[in-house]
PDB file of C-alpha atoms in Angstrom:
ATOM      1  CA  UNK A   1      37.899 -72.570  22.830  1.00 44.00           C
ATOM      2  CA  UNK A   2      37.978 -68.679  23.134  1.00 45.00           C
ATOM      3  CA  UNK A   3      36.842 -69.338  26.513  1.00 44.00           C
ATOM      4  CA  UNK A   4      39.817 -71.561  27.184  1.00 44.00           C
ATOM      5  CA  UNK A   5      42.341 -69.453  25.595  1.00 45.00           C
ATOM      6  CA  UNK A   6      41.561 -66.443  27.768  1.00 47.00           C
ATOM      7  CA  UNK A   7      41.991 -68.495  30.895  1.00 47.00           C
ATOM      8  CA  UNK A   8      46.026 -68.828  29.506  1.00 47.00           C
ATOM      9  CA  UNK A   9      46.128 -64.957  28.414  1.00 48.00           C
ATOM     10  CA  UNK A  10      45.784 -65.276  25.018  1.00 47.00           C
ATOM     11  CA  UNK A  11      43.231 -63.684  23.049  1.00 47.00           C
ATOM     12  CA  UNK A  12      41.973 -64.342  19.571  1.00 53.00           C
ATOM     13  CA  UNK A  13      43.104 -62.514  16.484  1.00 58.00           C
ATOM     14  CA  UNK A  14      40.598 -60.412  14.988  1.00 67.00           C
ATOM     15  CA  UNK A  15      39.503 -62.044  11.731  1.00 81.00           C
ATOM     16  CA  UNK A  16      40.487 -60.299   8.931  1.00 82.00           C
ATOM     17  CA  UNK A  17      37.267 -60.084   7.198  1.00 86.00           C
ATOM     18  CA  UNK A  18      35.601 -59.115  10.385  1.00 89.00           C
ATOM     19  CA  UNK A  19      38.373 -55.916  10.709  1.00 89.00           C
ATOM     20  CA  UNK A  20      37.555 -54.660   7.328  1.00 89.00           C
ATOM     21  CA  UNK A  21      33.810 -54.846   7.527  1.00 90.00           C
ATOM     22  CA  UNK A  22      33.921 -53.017  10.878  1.00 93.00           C
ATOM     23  CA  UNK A  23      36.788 -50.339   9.473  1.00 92.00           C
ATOM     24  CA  UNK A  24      34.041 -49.784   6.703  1.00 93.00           C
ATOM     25  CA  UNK A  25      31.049 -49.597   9.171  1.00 94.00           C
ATOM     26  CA  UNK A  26      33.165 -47.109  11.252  1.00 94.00           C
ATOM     27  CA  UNK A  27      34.169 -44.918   7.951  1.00 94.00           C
ATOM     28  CA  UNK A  28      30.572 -45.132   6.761  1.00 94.00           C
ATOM     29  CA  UNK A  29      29.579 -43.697  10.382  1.00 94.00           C
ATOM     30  CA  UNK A  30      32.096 -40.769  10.051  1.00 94.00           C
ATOM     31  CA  UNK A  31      31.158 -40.263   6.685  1.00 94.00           C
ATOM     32  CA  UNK A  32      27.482 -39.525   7.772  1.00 95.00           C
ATOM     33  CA  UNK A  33      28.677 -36.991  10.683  1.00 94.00           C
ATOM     34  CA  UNK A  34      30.298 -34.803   8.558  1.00 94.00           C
ATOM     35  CA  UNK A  35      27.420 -34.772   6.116  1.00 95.00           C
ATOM     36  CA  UNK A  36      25.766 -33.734   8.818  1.00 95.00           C
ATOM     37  CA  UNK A  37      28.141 -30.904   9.734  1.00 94.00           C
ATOM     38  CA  UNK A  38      27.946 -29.381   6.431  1.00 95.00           C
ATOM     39  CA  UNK A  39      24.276 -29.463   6.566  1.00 96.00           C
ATOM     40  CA  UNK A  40      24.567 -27.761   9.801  1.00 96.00           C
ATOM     41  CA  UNK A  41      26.732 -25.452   8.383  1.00 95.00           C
ATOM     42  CA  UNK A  42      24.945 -24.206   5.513  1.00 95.00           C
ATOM     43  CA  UNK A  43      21.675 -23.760   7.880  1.00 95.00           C
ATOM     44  CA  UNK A  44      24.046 -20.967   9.823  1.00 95.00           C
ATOM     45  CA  UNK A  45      25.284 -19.717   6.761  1.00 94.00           C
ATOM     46  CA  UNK A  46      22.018 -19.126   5.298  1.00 94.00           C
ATOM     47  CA  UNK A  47      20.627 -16.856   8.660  1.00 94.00           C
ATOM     48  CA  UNK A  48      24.444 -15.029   8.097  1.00 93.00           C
ATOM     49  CA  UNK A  49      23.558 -14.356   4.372  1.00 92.00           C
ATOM     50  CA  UNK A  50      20.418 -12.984   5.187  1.00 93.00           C
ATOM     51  CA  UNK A  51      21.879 -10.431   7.841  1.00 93.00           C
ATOM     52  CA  UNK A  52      24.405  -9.351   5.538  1.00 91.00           C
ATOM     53  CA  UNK A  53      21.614  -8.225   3.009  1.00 90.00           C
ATOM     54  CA  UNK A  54      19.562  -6.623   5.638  1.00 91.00           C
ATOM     55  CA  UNK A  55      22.691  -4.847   6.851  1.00 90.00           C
ATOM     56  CA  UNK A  56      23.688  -4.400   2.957  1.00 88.00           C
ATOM     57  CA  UNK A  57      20.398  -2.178   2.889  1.00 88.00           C
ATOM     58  CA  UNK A  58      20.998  -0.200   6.026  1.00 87.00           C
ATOM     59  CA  UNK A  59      24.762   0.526   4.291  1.00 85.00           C
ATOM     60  CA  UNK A  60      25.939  -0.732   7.238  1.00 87.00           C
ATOM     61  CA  UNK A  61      29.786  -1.616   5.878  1.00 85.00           C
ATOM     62  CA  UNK A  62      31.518  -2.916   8.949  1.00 87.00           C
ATOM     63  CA  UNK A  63      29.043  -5.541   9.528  1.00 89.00           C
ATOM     64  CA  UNK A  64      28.939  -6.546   5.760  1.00 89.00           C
ATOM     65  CA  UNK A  65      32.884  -7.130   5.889  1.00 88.00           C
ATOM     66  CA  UNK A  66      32.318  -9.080   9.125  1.00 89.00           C
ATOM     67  CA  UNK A  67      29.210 -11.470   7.606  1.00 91.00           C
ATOM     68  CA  UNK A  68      31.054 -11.625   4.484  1.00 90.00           C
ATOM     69  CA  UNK A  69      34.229 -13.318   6.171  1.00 89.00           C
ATOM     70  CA  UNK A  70      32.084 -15.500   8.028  1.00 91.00           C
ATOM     71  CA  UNK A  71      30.444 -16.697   4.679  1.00 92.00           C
ATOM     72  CA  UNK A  72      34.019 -17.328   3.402  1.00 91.00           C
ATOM     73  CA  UNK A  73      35.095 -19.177   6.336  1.00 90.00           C
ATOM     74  CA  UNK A  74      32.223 -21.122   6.150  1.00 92.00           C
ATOM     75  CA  UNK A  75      32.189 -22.252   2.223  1.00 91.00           C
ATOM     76  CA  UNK A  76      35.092 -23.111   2.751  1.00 91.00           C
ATOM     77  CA  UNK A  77      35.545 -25.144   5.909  1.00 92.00           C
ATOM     78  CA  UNK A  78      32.464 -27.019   3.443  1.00 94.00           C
ATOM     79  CA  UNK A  79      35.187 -27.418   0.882  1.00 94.00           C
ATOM     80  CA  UNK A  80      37.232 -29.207   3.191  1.00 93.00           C
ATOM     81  CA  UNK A  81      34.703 -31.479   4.624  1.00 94.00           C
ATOM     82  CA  UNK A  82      33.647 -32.524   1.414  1.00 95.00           C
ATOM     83  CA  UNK A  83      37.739 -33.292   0.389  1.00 94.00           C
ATOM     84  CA  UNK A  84      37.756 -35.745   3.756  1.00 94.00           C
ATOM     85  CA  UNK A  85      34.306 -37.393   2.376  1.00 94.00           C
ATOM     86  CA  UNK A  86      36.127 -38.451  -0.363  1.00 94.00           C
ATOM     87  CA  UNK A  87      38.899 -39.760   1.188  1.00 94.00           C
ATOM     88  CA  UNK A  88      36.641 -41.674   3.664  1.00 94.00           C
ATOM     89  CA  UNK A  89      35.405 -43.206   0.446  1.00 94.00           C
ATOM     90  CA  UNK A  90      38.482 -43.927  -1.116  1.00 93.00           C
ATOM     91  CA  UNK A  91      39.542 -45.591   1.536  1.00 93.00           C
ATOM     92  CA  UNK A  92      36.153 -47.410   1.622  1.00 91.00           C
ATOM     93  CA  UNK A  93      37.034 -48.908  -1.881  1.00 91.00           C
ATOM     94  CA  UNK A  94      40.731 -49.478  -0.895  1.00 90.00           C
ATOM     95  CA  UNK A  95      39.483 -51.365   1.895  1.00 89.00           C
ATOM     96  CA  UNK A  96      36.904 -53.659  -0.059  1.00 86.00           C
ATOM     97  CA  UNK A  97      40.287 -54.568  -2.602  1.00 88.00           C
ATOM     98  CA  UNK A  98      41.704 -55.756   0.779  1.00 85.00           C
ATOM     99  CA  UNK A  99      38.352 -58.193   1.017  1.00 84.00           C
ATOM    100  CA  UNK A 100      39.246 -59.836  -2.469  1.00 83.00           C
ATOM    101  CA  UNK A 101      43.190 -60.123  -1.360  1.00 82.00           C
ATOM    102  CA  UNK A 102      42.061 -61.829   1.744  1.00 80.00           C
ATOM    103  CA  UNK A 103      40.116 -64.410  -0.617  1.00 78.00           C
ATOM    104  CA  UNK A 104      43.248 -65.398  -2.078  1.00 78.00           C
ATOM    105  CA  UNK A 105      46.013 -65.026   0.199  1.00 77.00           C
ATOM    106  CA  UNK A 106      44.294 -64.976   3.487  1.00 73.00           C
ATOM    107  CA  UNK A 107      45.556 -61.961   4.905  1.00 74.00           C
ATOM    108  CA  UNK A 108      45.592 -58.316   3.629  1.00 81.00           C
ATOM    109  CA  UNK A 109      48.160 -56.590   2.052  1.00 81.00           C
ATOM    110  CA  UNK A 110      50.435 -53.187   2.188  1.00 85.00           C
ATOM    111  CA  UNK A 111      48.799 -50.293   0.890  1.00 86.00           C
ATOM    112  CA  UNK A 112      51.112 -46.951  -0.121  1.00 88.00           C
ATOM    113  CA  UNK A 113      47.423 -45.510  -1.235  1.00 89.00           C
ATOM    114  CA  UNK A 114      45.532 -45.759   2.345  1.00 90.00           C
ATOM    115  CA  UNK A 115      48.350 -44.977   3.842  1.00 90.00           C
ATOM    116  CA  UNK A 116      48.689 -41.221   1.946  1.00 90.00           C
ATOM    117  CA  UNK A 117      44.741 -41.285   2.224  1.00 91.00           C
ATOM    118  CA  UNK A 118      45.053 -41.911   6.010  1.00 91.00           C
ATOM    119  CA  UNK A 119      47.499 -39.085   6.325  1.00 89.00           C
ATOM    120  CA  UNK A 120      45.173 -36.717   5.470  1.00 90.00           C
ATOM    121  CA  UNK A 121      42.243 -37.627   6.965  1.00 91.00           C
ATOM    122  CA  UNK A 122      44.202 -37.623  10.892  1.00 90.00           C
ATOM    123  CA  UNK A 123      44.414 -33.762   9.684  1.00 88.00           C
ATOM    124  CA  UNK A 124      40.382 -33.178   9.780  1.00 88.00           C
ATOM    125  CA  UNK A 125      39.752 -32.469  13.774  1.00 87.00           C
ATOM    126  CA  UNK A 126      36.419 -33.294  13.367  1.00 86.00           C
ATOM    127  CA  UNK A 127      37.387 -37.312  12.729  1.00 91.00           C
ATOM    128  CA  UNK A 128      40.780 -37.266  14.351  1.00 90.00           C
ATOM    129  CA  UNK A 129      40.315 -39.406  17.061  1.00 92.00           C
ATOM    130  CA  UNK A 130      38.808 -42.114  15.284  1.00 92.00           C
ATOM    131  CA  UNK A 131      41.410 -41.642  12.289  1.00 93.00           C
ATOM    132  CA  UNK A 132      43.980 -42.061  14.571  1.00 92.00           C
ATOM    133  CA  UNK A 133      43.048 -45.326  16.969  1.00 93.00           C
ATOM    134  CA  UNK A 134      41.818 -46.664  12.833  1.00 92.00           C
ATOM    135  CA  UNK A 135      45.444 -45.957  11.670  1.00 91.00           C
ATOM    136  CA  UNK A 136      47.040 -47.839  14.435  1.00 91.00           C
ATOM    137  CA  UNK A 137      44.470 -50.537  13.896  1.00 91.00           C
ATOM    138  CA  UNK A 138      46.333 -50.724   9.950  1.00 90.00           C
ATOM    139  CA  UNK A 139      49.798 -50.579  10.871  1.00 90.00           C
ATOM    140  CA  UNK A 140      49.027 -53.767  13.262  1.00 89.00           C
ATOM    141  CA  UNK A 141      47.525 -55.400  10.470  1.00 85.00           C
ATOM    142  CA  UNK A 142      49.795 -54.470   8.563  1.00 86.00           C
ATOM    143  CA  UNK A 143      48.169 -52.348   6.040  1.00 88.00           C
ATOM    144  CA  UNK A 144      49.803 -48.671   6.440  1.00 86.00           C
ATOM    145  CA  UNK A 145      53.283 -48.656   8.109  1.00 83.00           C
ATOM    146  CA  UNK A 146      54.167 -46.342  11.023  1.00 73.00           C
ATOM    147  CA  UNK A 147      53.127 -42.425  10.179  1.00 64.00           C
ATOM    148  CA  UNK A 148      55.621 -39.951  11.365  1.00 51.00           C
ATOM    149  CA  UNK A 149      54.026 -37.818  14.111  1.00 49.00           C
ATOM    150  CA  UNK A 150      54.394 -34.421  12.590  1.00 46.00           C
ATOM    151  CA  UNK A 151      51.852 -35.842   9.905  1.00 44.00           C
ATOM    152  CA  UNK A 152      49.470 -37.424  13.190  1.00 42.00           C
ATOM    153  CA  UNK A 153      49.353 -33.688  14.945  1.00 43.00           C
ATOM    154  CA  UNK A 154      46.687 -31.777  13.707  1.00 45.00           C
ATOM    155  CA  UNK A 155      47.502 -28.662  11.158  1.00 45.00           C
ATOM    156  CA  UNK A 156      46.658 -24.986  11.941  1.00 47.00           C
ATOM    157  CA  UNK A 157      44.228 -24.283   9.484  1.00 49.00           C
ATOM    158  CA  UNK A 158      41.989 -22.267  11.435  1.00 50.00           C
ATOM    159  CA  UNK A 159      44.076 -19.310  11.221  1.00 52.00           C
ATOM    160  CA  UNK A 160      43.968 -19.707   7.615  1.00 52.00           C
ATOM    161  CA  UNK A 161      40.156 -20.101   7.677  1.00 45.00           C
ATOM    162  CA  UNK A 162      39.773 -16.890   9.578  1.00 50.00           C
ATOM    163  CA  UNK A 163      42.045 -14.767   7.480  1.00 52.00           C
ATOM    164  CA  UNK A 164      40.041 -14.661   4.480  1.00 46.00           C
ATOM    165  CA  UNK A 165      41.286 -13.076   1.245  1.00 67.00           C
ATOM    166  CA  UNK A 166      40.092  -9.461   0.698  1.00 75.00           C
ATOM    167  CA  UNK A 167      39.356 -10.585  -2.782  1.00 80.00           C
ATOM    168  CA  UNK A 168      36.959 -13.486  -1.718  1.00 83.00           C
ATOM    169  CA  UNK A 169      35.135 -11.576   0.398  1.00 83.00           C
ATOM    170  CA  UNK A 170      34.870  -9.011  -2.311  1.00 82.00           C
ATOM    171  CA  UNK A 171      33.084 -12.025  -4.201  1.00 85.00           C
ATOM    172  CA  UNK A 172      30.825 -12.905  -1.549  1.00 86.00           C
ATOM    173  CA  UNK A 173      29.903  -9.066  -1.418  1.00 83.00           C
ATOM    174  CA  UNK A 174      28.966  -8.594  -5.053  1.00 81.00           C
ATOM    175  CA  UNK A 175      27.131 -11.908  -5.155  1.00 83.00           C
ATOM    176  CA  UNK A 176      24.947 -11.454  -1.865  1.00 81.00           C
ATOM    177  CA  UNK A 177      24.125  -7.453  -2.508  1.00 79.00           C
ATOM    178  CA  UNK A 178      23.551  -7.998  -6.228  1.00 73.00           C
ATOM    179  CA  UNK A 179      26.545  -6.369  -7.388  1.00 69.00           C
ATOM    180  CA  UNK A 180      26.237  -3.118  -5.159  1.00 71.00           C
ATOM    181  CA  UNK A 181      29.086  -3.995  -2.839  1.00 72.00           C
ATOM    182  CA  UNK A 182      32.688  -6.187  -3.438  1.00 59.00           C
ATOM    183  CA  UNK A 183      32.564  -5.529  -7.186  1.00 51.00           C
ATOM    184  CA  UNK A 184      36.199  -4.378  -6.408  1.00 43.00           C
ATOM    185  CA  UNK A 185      38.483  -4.053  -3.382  1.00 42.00           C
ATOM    186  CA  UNK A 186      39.313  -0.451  -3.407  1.00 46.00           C
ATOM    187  CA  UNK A 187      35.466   0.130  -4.279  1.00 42.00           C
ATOM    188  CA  UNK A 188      33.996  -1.459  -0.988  1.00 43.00           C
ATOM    189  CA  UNK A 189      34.032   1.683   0.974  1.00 44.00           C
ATOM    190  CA  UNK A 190      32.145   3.995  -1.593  1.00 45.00           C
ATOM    191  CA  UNK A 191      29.789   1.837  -3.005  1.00 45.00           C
ATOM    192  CA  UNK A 192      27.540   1.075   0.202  1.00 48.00           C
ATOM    193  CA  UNK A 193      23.975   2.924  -0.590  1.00 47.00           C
ATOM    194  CA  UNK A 194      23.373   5.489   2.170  1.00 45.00           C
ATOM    195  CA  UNK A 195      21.731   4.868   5.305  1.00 45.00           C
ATOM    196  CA  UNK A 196      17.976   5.120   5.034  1.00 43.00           C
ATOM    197  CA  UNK A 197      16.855   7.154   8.226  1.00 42.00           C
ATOM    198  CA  UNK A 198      20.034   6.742  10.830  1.00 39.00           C
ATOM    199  CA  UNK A 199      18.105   7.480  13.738  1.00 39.00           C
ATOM    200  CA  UNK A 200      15.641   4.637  13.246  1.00 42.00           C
ATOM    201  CA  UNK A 201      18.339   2.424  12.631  1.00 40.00           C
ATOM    202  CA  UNK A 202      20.027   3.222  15.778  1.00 44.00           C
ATOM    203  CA  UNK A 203      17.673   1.385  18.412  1.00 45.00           C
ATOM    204  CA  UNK A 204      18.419  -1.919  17.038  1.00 46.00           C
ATOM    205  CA  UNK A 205      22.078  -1.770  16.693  1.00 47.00           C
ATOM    206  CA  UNK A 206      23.020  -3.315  20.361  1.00 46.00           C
ATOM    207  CA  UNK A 207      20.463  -6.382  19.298  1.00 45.00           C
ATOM    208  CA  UNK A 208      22.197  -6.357  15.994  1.00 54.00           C
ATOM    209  CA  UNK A 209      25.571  -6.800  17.771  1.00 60.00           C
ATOM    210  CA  UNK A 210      24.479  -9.237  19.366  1.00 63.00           C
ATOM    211  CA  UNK A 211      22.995 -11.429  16.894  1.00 64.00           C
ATOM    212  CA  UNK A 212      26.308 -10.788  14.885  1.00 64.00           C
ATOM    213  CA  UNK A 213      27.832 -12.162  17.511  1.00 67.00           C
ATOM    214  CA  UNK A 214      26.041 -15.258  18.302  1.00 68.00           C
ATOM    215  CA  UNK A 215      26.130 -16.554  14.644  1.00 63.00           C
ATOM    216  CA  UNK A 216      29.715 -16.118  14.580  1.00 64.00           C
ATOM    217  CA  UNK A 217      29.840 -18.205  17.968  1.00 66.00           C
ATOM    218  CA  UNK A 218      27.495 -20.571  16.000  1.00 65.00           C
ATOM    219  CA  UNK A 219      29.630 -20.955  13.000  1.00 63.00           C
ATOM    220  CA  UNK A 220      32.962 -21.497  15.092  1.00 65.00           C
ATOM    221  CA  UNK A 221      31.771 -23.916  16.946  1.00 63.00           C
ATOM    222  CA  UNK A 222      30.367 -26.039  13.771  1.00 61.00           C
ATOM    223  CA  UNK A 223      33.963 -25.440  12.329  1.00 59.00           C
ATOM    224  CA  UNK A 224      35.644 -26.599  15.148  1.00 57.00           C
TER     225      UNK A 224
END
């Protein structure tokens, strides 16, 4: 029969049931990747944190402030991943209501609730994409109605990541150096311990740049 009806155009309609299993299977897949990214994260976080307490011990300030901002950029780009993993399940359980409405009426319903859900996850460039071509998959169903496209673009939240507040970093500080740097802003720059033997120290600050600088690289790229 399918074989028939392609030979006249036509196609047949996706089944229902068979949609919503394979939106789940897709969210359960996207759900996994970002686990994945935050466990990815934390690994670079942790080499970043132990830097910043080496460099904590050779009172080298600039690159605590630096390491410190990366920390903050990176807890919380965590934050955020963990905020879409609950929307990916939300919509999970949304989606499994729309299983026991097809039981009854055969075909699924509205839903305001995956529809806000939705919204934010097309915000999260990590699952855009498949956000996106999933939300147009709804509104033909007719699940979710059309989003506006201001809502579909992603936001500019990097620049927010990267312009951590002085006071968080001053929390990250105290907590990584034991309470000898960050205990309060206008403290940061006196309460580095001094320099234990400069000119030892000196030999290893070009390979110190450069590590600086390739977990930074590191931790961008997981964030973006």
């Amino acid at each position: 029969m399918d074989f028939v009806m392609g030979l006249f155009g036509k196609s047949r309609q996706a089944d229902p049931k068979e949609q919503v299993n394979e939106w789940c299977k897709k969210l359960r897949k996207e759900g996994n990747q970002l686990e994945r990214q935050i466990n990815a994260i934390r690994r670079e976080e942790a080499k970043v944190t132990k830097s910043l307490k080496e460099a904590a011990k050779k009172g080298d300030k600039d690159v605590c402030l630096i390491l410190a901002k990366e920390v903050v950029n990176s807890r919380k780009s965590v934050n955020k991943i963990y905020a879409a993993k609950a929307n990916l399940n939300s919509v999970q359980l949304q989606m499994k209501g729309q299983l026991a409405t097809i039981k009854v009426a055969g075909a699924m319903a509205s839903s305001t609730e995956v529809m806000v859900t939705m919204q934010q996850l097309v915000k999260l460039p990590e699952i855009q994409k498949t956000m996106m071509e999933m939300s147009r998959e709804m509104m033909k169903a007719g699940i979710i109605e059309e989003m506006m496209e201001d809502v579909m673009e992603p936001l500019g939240e990097q620049d927010e990541l990267e312009e951590a507040a002085q006071e968080e970093v001053d929390k990250i500080l105290f907590e990584l150096t034991a309470g000898k740097l960050g205990e309060a802003p206008e403290a940061v720059k006196d309460t580095l311990p001094a320099p234990v033997a400069a000119a030892k120290v000196e030999p290893e600050e070009e390979e110190s740049d450069g590590e600086l600088e390739d977990m930074q690289s590191r931790l961008e790229a997981l964030r973006s």
